[in-house]
Amino acid sequence: MPLDRQARLLLDTVAAMNLPDLSTLAPGPAREMTREQRSRLPPGPPAQVTDLRIPVPRGTVSARLYRPESAGDRVLPLLLWFHGGGFVIGSVAESDPDARRLATDAGISVLSVEYGLAPEHRFPTGAEDCYAATAWAAANAERLDVDATRIAVGGDSAGGNLATVVALMARDRGGPNLAFQLLVYPVTDFASLETPSHHENADGYFLTRSSLFWFREHYLPDPAVRRNGYASPLHATRLDGLPPALLLTAEFDPLRDEGEAYGERLRAAGVSVTVSRYDGMIHGFFSMAAFLEGGKRATAEAVSALRAALG
């Protein structure tokens, strides 16, 4: 179907700003540019917010725990949330509206993790940070007022990749037991950037193909590790034994085909998975619910799935 009218208006607005493509910038200026762009998004709903430090193999990382304002001290299910940004940009602060919406609308706790960014922290540091944070949250469930038997992982784009990888690590390393995966247009294949959607949507739809190569060079400069299942989950040897998943894709997104291919592999492995393509939408639409009806619908679908999976 054609590009959504609201998405077209948003893209025209961004184009009028004459911003450089990320692939032309160093990581520092790229982070500053995206931080300024994200600051234009409306804030999320009110929530209880607590900043934390979490131990990981390389030291500690910061994280932010969100709970609905009305939760009091009730024990709630928990979603570990990993922000997008190609493993190079993005932050807990920039994904704050997403975390607030998910916590408030689903009636759950959300722990958003400040994993290490490349090129300072290349693969597998970010993935190990996220796994360690997930294991720590499960071990400290009572302290966090969360239910260790109802823990999910989720994220968007690079964060969707990290959620898939944490689920794989949890299976391979004997825990923690996860109840659900929320995968929002995840990166699943860094070995190849040659799918039809990579070429059809290479330019003009927010995420560009050139920026994907830029992200890859910073996060996975060694071609020999790009087929590692913890880097490119689509190439994992086996996908059985993983928790149920909701996988969201966008029609006008370079990542569309690899996300849907991962959903097919999950299904073939016997994992319960729902794959929802949002026609007319672009990469990033989930975080743009304030401007895009498609983003509102995707948030509602995610919230419904979280409630059903976590109770």
XYZ file of N, CA, C and O in Angstrom, residues 62-173:
448
model
N 23.970 1.957 34.182
C 22.792 2.590 34.750
C 21.536 2.005 34.111
O 21.573 1.433 33.015
N 20.442 2.127 34.820
C 19.152 1.648 34.341
C 18.072 2.476 35.009
O 18.321 3.148 36.018
N 16.882 2.422 34.458
C 15.762 3.201 34.995
C 14.554 2.283 35.111
O 14.156 1.644 34.138
N 13.989 2.233 36.310
C 12.827 1.398 36.589
C 11.573 2.257 36.581
O 11.497 3.263 37.288
N 10.592 1.838 35.789
C 9.317 2.547 35.665
C 8.204 1.667 36.234
O 8.159 0.468 35.974
N 7.299 2.298 36.977
C 6.102 1.622 37.481
C 4.920 2.566 37.302
O 5.083 3.790 37.412
N 3.743 2.036 37.026
C 2.568 2.917 36.926
C 2.391 3.715 38.219
O 2.675 3.217 39.321
N 1.933 4.939 38.104
C 1.766 5.785 39.287
C 0.859 5.150 40.325
O 1.033 5.348 41.520
N -0.126 4.384 39.868
C -1.101 3.796 40.779
C -0.654 2.459 41.356
O -1.398 1.824 42.110
N 0.571 2.011 41.042
C 0.988 0.659 41.420
C 1.257 0.502 42.907
O 1.160 -0.597 43.448
N 1.612 1.613 43.589
C 1.977 1.487 44.987
C 3.158 0.549 45.137
O 4.133 0.625 44.399
N 3.060 -0.388 46.106
C 4.139 -1.362 46.289
C 3.728 -2.755 45.829
O 4.287 -3.765 46.248
N 2.744 -2.822 44.925
C 2.300 -4.113 44.402
C 3.416 -4.795 43.613
O 4.217 -4.140 42.957
N 3.440 -6.105 43.675
C 4.375 -6.893 42.874
C 3.829 -6.975 41.452
O 2.687 -7.394 41.239
N 4.634 -6.574 40.485
C 4.192 -6.486 39.091
C 5.057 -7.361 38.191
O 6.208 -7.673 38.526
N 4.536 -7.729 37.029
C 5.406 -8.326 35.999
C 6.456 -7.310 35.553
O 6.294 -6.101 35.792
N 7.507 -7.787 34.912
C 8.607 -6.915 34.513
C 8.947 -7.105 33.038
O 9.062 -8.235 32.559
N 9.135 -5.983 32.348
C 9.670 -5.971 30.989
C 11.042 -5.327 31.017
O 11.183 -4.174 31.439
N 12.074 -6.075 30.609
C 13.388 -5.478 30.362
C 13.334 -4.827 28.998
O 13.035 -5.494 27.993
N 13.614 -3.519 28.924
C 13.499 -2.784 27.665
C 14.872 -2.292 27.217
O 15.608 -1.664 27.981
N 15.207 -2.575 25.956
C 16.483 -2.191 25.372
C 16.225 -1.226 24.213
O 15.550 -1.588 23.233
N 16.750 -0.027 24.315
C 16.455 1.027 23.335
C 17.124 0.765 21.992
O 18.110 0.030 21.888
N 16.593 1.397 20.963
C 17.168 1.320 19.633
C 18.278 2.335 19.437
O 18.628 3.100 20.333
N 18.843 2.329 18.206
C 19.898 3.271 17.881
C 21.094 2.635 17.206
O 22.188 3.197 17.200
N 20.894 1.463 16.614
C 21.961 0.864 15.825
C 23.178 0.461 16.627
O 24.258 0.310 16.060
N 23.046 0.315 17.951
C 24.142 -0.048 18.851
C 25.157 1.081 19.011
O 26.156 0.919 19.709
N 24.881 2.237 18.397
C 25.837 3.351 18.412
C 25.235 4.596 19.061
O 25.926 5.351 19.743
N 23.952 4.835 18.851
C 23.288 6.019 19.381
C 22.112 5.575 20.262
O 21.835 4.399 20.397
N 21.432 6.548 20.856
C 20.284 6.245 21.685
C 20.673 6.114 23.150
O 21.848 5.959 23.501
N 19.674 6.170 24.027
C 19.922 6.122 25.462
C 18.622 5.835 26.196
O 17.528 5.907 25.618
N 18.749 5.543 27.484
C 17.577 5.371 28.333
C 16.751 6.651 28.349
O 15.521 6.615 28.270
N 17.414 7.797 28.432
C 16.684 9.070 28.470
C 15.885 9.289 27.195
O 14.739 9.769 27.232
N 16.461 8.937 26.050
C 15.778 9.158 24.781
C 14.612 8.201 24.587
O 13.657 8.514 23.861
N 14.675 7.020 25.202
C 13.572 6.066 25.076
C 12.583 6.180 26.229
O 11.682 5.353 26.367
N 12.738 7.207 27.042
C 11.876 7.404 28.208
C 10.387 7.403 27.868
O 9.602 6.740 28.560
N 9.928 8.102 26.811
C 8.489 8.062 26.502
C 7.975 6.657 26.201
O 6.871 6.293 26.621
N 8.771 5.846 25.495
C 8.357 4.472 25.188
C 8.194 3.664 26.476
O 7.204 2.947 26.658
N 9.183 3.758 27.358
C 9.139 2.983 28.595
C 7.961 3.404 29.464
O 7.285 2.557 30.071
N 7.688 4.700 29.528
C 6.552 5.177 30.316
C 5.229 4.668 29.748
O 4.343 4.249 30.502
N 5.083 4.695 28.418
C 3.846 4.224 27.801
C 3.620 2.752 28.078
O 2.512 2.327 28.416
N 4.660 1.953 27.925
C 4.516 0.519 28.124
C 4.196 0.190 29.581
O 3.339 -0.644 29.866
N 4.875 0.853 30.512
C 4.616 0.598 31.926
C 3.194 0.993 32.306
O 2.467 0.226 32.951
N 2.797 2.178 31.898
C 1.491 2.702 32.296
C 0.352 1.956 31.618
O -0.619 1.547 32.265
N 0.457 1.764 30.309
C -0.643 1.151 29.571
C -0.785 -0.341 29.869
O -1.902 -0.869 29.908
N 0.342 -1.033 30.070
C 0.276 -2.469 30.329
C 0.139 -2.787 31.812
O -0.130 -3.934 32.173
N 0.353 -1.790 32.679
C 0.268 -2.033 34.108
C 1.384 -2.913 34.627
O 1.171 -3.783 35.479
N 2.599 -2.686 34.130
C 3.757 -3.498 34.495
C 4.919 -2.599 34.891
O 4.879 -1.377 34.707
N 5.964 -3.212 35.434
C 7.227 -2.508 35.618
C 8.063 -2.653 34.349
O 8.026 -3.694 33.689
N 8.807 -1.613 34.034
C 9.714 -1.637 32.883
C 11.090 -1.214 33.366
O 11.235 -0.167 34.000
N 12.094 -2.035 33.088
C 13.474 -1.702 33.435
C 14.235 -1.432 32.146
O 14.475 -2.340 31.354
N 14.579 -0.171 31.931
C 15.267 0.264 30.712
C 16.764 0.331 30.999
O 17.201 0.977 31.957
N 17.559 -0.328 30.157
C 18.973 -0.582 30.441
C 19.881 0.273 29.564
O 19.734 0.297 28.336
N 20.872 0.911 30.184
C 21.856 1.744 29.475
C 23.052 0.880 29.093
O 24.130 0.970 29.685
N 22.874 0.007 28.109
C 23.949 -0.883 27.686
C 25.048 -0.102 26.968
O 24.835 1.020 26.478
N 26.220 -0.684 26.884
C 27.355 -0.018 26.254
C 27.186 0.145 24.760
O 26.744 -0.782 24.066
N 27.546 1.315 24.249
C 27.413 1.635 22.838
C 28.743 1.484 22.104
O 29.813 1.727 22.665
N 28.654 1.116 20.837
C 29.813 1.029 19.958
C 30.104 2.424 19.378
O 29.200 3.255 19.292
N 31.345 2.695 18.990
C 32.477 1.760 18.900
C 33.254 1.586 20.205
O 34.173 0.767 20.261
N 32.898 2.352 21.241
C 33.597 2.186 22.514
C 33.384 0.782 23.082
O 34.282 0.217 23.713
N 32.190 0.245 22.851
C 31.841 -1.089 23.368
C 31.259 -1.907 22.216
O 30.057 -1.896 21.983
N 32.124 -2.594 21.510
C 31.688 -3.396 20.362
C 31.111 -4.728 20.823
O 31.204 -5.108 21.993
N 30.504 -5.443 19.862
C 29.984 -6.782 20.136
C 31.060 -7.622 20.811
O 32.220 -7.588 20.396
N 30.710 -8.361 21.866
C 29.354 -8.614 22.388
C 29.004 -7.824 23.649
O 28.133 -8.252 24.412
N 29.679 -6.697 23.891
C 29.521 -6.008 25.173
C 28.073 -5.617 25.449
O 27.550 -5.853 26.541
N 27.404 -4.989 24.468
C 26.026 -4.565 24.684
C 25.117 -5.729 25.023
O 24.272 -5.645 25.920
N 25.287 -6.835 24.321
C 24.470 -8.021 24.572
C 24.749 -8.584 25.962
O 23.824 -8.972 26.689
N 26.010 -8.631 26.351
C 26.352 -9.141 27.683
C 25.818 -8.216 28.772
O 25.377 -8.680 29.833
N 25.854 -6.913 28.540
C 25.269 -5.964 29.496
C 23.784 -6.257 29.701
O 23.284 -6.283 30.833
N 23.081 -6.458 28.594
C 21.628 -6.671 28.669
C 21.294 -7.999 29.324
O 20.345 -8.096 30.120
N 22.071 -9.036 29.013
C 21.829 -10.323 29.664
C 22.099 -10.228 31.161
O 21.310 -10.727 31.985
N 23.215 -9.586 31.539
C 23.546 -9.457 32.960
C 22.469 -8.674 33.699
O 22.103 -9.020 34.835
N 21.932 -7.617 33.070
C 20.868 -6.839 33.695
C 19.610 -7.669 33.883
O 18.916 -7.564 34.907
N 19.313 -8.512 32.905
C 18.133 -9.380 33.001
C 18.302 -10.398 34.120
O 17.384 -10.624 34.927
N 19.469 -11.023 34.191
C 19.729 -11.997 35.251
C 19.698 -11.329 36.622
O 19.163 -11.889 37.594
N 20.257 -10.125 36.720
C 20.252 -9.386 37.988
C 18.826 -9.056 38.414
O 18.476 -9.197 39.589
N 17.993 -8.609 37.461
C 16.609 -8.262 37.786
C 15.861 -9.484 38.318
O 15.097 -9.385 39.293
N 16.077 -10.647 37.694
C 15.409 -11.857 38.161
C 15.873 -12.223 39.564
O 15.072 -12.629 40.420
N 17.181 -12.077 39.815
C 17.727 -12.420 41.128
C 17.311 -11.422 42.202
O 17.312 -11.757 43.395
N 16.975 -10.200 41.807
C 16.610 -9.143 42.748
C 15.134 -8.765 42.634
O 14.750 -7.625 42.917
N 14.321 -9.731 42.228
C 12.899 -9.462 41.997
C 12.214 -8.905 43.239
O 11.411 -7.963 43.145
N 12.510 -9.455 44.386
C 11.840 -8.988 45.617
C 12.189 -7.533 45.891
O 11.313 -6.729 46.239
N 13.447 -7.169 45.725
C 13.877 -5.779 45.919
C 13.166 -4.834 44.957
O 12.836 -3.698 45.318
N 12.907 -5.297 43.743
C 12.292 -4.461 42.712
C 10.764 -4.513 42.740
O 10.116 -3.815 41.946
N 10.190 -5.331 43.627
C 8.741 -5.531 43.677
C 8.215 -6.045 42.338
O 7.192 -5.579 41.829
N 8.938 -7.018 41.777
C 8.489 -7.650 40.537
C 8.418 -9.151 40.740
O 9.027 -9.718 41.656
N 7.684 -9.800 39.855
C 7.459 -11.234 39.904
C 8.487 -11.935 39.016
O 8.453 -11.777 37.790
N 9.377 -12.699 39.616
C 10.449 -13.360 38.870
C 9.928 -14.403 37.896
O 10.660 -14.836 37.003
N 8.673 -14.808 38.029
C 8.102 -15.800 37.106
C 7.415 -15.130 35.918
O 6.910 -15.825 35.035
N 7.366 -13.804 35.929
C 6.697 -13.071 34.839
C 7.613 -11.964 34.334
O 7.375 -10.777 34.551
N 8.687 -12.373 33.669
C 9.669 -11.430 33.123
C 9.714 -11.566 31.607
O 9.799 -12.670 31.069
N 9.654 -10.425 30.920
C 9.738 -10.377 29.460
C 10.920 -9.515 29.056
O 11.424 -8.701 29.849
N 11.366 -9.691 27.830
C 12.388 -8.820 27.249
C 11.806 -8.168 25.996
O 10.952 -8.751 25.314
N 12.269 -6.981 25.704
C 11.771 -6.294 24.515
C 12.680 -5.151 24.121
O 13.541 -4.715 24.896
N 12.484 -4.675 22.911
C 13.252 -3.540 22.432
C 12.903 -3.234 20.995
O 12.212 -4.004 20.319
N 13.384 -2.088 20.525
C 13.114 -1.669 19.156
C 14.416 -1.552 18.386
O 15.414 -1.074 18.898
N 14.411 -2.041 17.139
C 15.540 -1.956 16.233
C 16.755 -2.685 16.822
O 16.699 -3.884 17.037
N 17.855 -1.967 17.130
C 18.983 -2.624 17.786
C 18.547 -3.247 19.105
O 19.013 -4.326 19.488
N 17.644 -2.568 19.813
C 17.131 -3.123 21.061
C 16.329 -4.383 20.842
O 16.316 -5.285 21.701
N 15.654 -4.493 19.697
C 14.962 -5.728 19.357
C 15.954 -6.862 19.144
O 15.712 -8.006 19.543
N 17.080 -6.543 18.503
C 18.149 -7.526 18.370
C 18.615 -7.990 19.739
O 18.746 -9.190 20.002
N 18.858 -7.042 20.642
C 19.368 -7.386 21.963
C 18.361 -8.218 22.747
O 18.747 -9.111 23.516
N 17.076 -7.945 22.565
C 16.055 -8.759 23.240
C 16.095 -10.195 22.733
O 16.003 -11.142 23.531
N 16.235 -10.388 21.423
C 16.327 -11.747 20.887
C 17.565 -12.450 21.421
O 17.535 -13.634 21.765
N 18.664 -11.714 21.499
C 19.923 -12.303 21.953
C 19.849 -12.663 23.437
O 20.341 -13.724 23.848
N 19.241 -11.803 24.251
C 19.088 -12.128 25.671
C 18.244 -13.394 25.832
O 18.546 -14.256 26.669
N 17.190 -13.520 25.018
C 16.375 -14.736 25.082
C 17.208 -15.967 24.720
O 17.092 -17.026 25.363
N 18.059 -15.850 23.705
C 18.935 -16.964 23.326
C 19.931 -17.281 24.443
O 20.157 -18.449 24.791
N 20.532 -16.235 25.011
C 21.493 -16.444 26.093
C 20.834 -17.091 27.308
O 21.403 -17.992 27.940
N 19.626 -16.638 27.648
C 18.930 -17.199 28.801
C 18.639 -18.684 28.582
O 18.774 -19.498 29.504
N 18.264 -19.049 27.366
C 18.055 -20.467 27.060
C 19.360 -21.249 27.157
O 19.421 -22.322 27.766
N 20.417 -20.696 26.567
C 21.685 -21.412 26.490
C 22.405 -21.489 27.834
O 23.187 -22.417 28.070
N 22.158 -20.507 28.720
C 22.899 -20.423 29.978
C 22.075 -20.858 31.190
O 22.497 -20.674 32.326
